[in-house]
Coordinates of N, CA and C in Angstrom, one line a residue:
X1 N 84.5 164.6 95.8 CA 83.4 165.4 95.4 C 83.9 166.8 95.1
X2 N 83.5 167.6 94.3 CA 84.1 168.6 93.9 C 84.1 170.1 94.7
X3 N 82.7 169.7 95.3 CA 82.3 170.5 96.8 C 83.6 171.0 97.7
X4 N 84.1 169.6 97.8 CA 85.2 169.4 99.1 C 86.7 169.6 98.1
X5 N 86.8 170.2 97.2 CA 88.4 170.0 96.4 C 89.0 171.5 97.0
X6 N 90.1 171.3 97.7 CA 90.8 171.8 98.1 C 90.9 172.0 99.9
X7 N 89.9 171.3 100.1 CA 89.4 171.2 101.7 C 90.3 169.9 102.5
X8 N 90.9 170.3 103.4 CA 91.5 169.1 103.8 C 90.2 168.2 105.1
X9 N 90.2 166.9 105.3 CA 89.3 166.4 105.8 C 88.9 166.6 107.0
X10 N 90.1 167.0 107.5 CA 90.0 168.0 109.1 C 89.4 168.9 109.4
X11 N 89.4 169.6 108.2 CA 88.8 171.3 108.4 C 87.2 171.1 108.3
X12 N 87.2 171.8 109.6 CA 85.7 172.3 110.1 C 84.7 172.6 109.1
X13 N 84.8 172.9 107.9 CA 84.1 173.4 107.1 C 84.2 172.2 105.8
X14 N 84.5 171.3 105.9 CA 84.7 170.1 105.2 C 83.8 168.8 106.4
X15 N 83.8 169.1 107.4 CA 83.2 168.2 108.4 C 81.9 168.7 108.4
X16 N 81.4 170.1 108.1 CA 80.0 170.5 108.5 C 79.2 170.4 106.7
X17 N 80.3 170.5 105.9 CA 79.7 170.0 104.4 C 78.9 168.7 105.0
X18 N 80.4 167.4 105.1 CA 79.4 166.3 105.0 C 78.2 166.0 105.9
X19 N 78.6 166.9 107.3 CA 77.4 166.3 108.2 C 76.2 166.9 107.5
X20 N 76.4 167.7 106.8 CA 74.9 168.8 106.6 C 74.1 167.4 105.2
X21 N 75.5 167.0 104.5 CA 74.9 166.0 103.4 C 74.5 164.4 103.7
X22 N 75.1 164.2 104.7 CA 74.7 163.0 105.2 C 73.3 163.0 105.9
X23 N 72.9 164.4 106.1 CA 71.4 164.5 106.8 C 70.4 165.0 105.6
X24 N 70.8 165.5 104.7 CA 70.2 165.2 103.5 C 69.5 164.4 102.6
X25 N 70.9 163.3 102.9 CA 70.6 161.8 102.6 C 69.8 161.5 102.9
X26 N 70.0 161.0 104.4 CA 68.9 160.4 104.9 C 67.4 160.7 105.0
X27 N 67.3 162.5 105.0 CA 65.6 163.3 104.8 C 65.1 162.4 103.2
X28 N 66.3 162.8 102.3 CA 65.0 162.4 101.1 C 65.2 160.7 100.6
X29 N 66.0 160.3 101.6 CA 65.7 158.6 101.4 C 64.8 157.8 102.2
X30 N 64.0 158.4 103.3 CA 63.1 158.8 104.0 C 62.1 159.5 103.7
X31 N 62.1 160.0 102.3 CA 60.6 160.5 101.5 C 60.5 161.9 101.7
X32 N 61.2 162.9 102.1 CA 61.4 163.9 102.5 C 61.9 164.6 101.3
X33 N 60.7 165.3 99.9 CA 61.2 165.9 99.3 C 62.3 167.4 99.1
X34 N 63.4 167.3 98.5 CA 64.3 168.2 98.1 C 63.9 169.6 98.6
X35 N 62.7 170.2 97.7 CA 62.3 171.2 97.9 C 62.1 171.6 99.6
X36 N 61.5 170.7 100.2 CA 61.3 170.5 101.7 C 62.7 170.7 102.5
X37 N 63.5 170.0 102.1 CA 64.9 169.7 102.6 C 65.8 171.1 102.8
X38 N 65.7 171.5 101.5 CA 66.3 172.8 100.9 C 65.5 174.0 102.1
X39 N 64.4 174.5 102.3 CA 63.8 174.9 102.8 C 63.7 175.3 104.7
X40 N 63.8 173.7 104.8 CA 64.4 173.8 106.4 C 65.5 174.1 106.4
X41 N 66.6 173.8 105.4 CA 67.8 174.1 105.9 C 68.2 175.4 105.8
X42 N 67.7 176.3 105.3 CA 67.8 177.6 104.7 C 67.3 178.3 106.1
X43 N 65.6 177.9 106.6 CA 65.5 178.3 108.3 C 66.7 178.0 108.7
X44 N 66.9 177.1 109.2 CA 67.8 176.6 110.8 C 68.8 177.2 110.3
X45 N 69.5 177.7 109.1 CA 70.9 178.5 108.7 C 70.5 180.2 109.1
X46 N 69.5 180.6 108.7 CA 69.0 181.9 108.8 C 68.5 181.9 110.4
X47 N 68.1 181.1 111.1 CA 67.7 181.3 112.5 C 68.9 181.3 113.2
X48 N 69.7 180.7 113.1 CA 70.6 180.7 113.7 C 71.8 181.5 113.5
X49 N 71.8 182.2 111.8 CA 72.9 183.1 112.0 C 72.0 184.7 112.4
X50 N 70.8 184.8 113.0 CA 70.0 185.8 113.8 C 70.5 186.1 114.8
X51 N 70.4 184.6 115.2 CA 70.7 184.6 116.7 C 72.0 184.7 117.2
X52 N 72.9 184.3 116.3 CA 74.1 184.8 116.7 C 75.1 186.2 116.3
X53 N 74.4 186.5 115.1 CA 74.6 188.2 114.5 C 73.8 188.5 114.4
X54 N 72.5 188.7 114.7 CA 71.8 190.2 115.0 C 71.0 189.9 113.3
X55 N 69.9 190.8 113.6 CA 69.1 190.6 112.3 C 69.8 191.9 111.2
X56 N 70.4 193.2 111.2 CA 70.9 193.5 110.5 C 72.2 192.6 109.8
X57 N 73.5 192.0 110.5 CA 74.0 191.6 109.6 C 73.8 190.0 108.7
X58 N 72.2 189.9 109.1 CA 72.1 188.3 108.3 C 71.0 189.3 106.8
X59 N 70.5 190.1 107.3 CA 70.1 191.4 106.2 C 70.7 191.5 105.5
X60 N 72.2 192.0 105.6 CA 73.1 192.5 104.9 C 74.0 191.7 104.1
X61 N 74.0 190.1 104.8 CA 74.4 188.5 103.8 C 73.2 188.3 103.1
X62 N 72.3 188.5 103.3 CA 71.1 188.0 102.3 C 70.9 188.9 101.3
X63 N 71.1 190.6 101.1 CA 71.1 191.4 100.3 C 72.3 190.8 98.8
X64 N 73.6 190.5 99.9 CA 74.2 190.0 99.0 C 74.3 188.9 97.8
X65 N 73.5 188.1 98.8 CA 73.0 186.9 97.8 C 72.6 186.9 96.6
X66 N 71.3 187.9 95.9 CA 71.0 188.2 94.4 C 72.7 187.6 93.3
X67 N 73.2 188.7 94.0 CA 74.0 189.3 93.1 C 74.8 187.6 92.5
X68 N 75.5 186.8 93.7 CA 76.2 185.8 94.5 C 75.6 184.8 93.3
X69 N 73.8 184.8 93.2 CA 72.9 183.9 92.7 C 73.6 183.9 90.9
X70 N 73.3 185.0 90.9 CA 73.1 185.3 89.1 C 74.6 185.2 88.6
X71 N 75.4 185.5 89.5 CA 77.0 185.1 88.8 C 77.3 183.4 88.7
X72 N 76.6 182.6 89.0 CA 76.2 181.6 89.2 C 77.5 180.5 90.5
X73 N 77.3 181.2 91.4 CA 78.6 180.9 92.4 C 77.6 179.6 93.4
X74 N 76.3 179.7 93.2 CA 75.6 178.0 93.5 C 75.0 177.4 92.2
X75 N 75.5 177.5 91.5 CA 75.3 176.5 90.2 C 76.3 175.5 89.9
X76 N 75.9 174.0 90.5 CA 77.2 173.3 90.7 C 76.8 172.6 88.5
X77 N 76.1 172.5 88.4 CA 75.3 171.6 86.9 C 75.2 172.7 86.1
X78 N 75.6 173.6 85.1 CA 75.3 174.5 84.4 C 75.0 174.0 82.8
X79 N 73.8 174.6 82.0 CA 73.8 173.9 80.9 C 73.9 175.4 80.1
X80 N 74.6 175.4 79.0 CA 74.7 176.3 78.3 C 73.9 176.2 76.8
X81 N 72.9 177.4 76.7 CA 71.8 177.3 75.4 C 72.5 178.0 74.3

């Protein structure tokens, strides 16, 4: 998958890809629309990076985000008009 290209299978951040997708799976093959999916995961990622850095610097990762959005660095499908 193109997600994982250059990730060796060991690395922690290649293992938390798939566990996060393999629970994905299973939510919307279980009727659990996308939108919903997307949503929780966005909480329990934001609750927890609170809880472990403090509400200024999850502030200061989410300020960044706009910018992150529009250069299109989570646009895995892009269609050009």
């Amino acid at each position: 998958m193109q997600l994982f290209d250059g990730l060796d299978a060991d690395d922690s951040t290649y293992r938390a890809l798939s566990l996060i997708l393999e629970a994905w799976d299973e939510g919307t093959e279980s009727g659990v629309p996308n939108e919903q999916m997307a949503y929780a995961a966005l909480f329990t990622a934001l609750t927890d990076l609170v809880s472990q850095f403090g509400e200024d610097a999850v502030v200061k990762l989410a300020n960044g985000l706009e910018r992150r959005i529009r250069i299109g660095e989570f646009t895995l499908h892009r269609t050009r008009q």
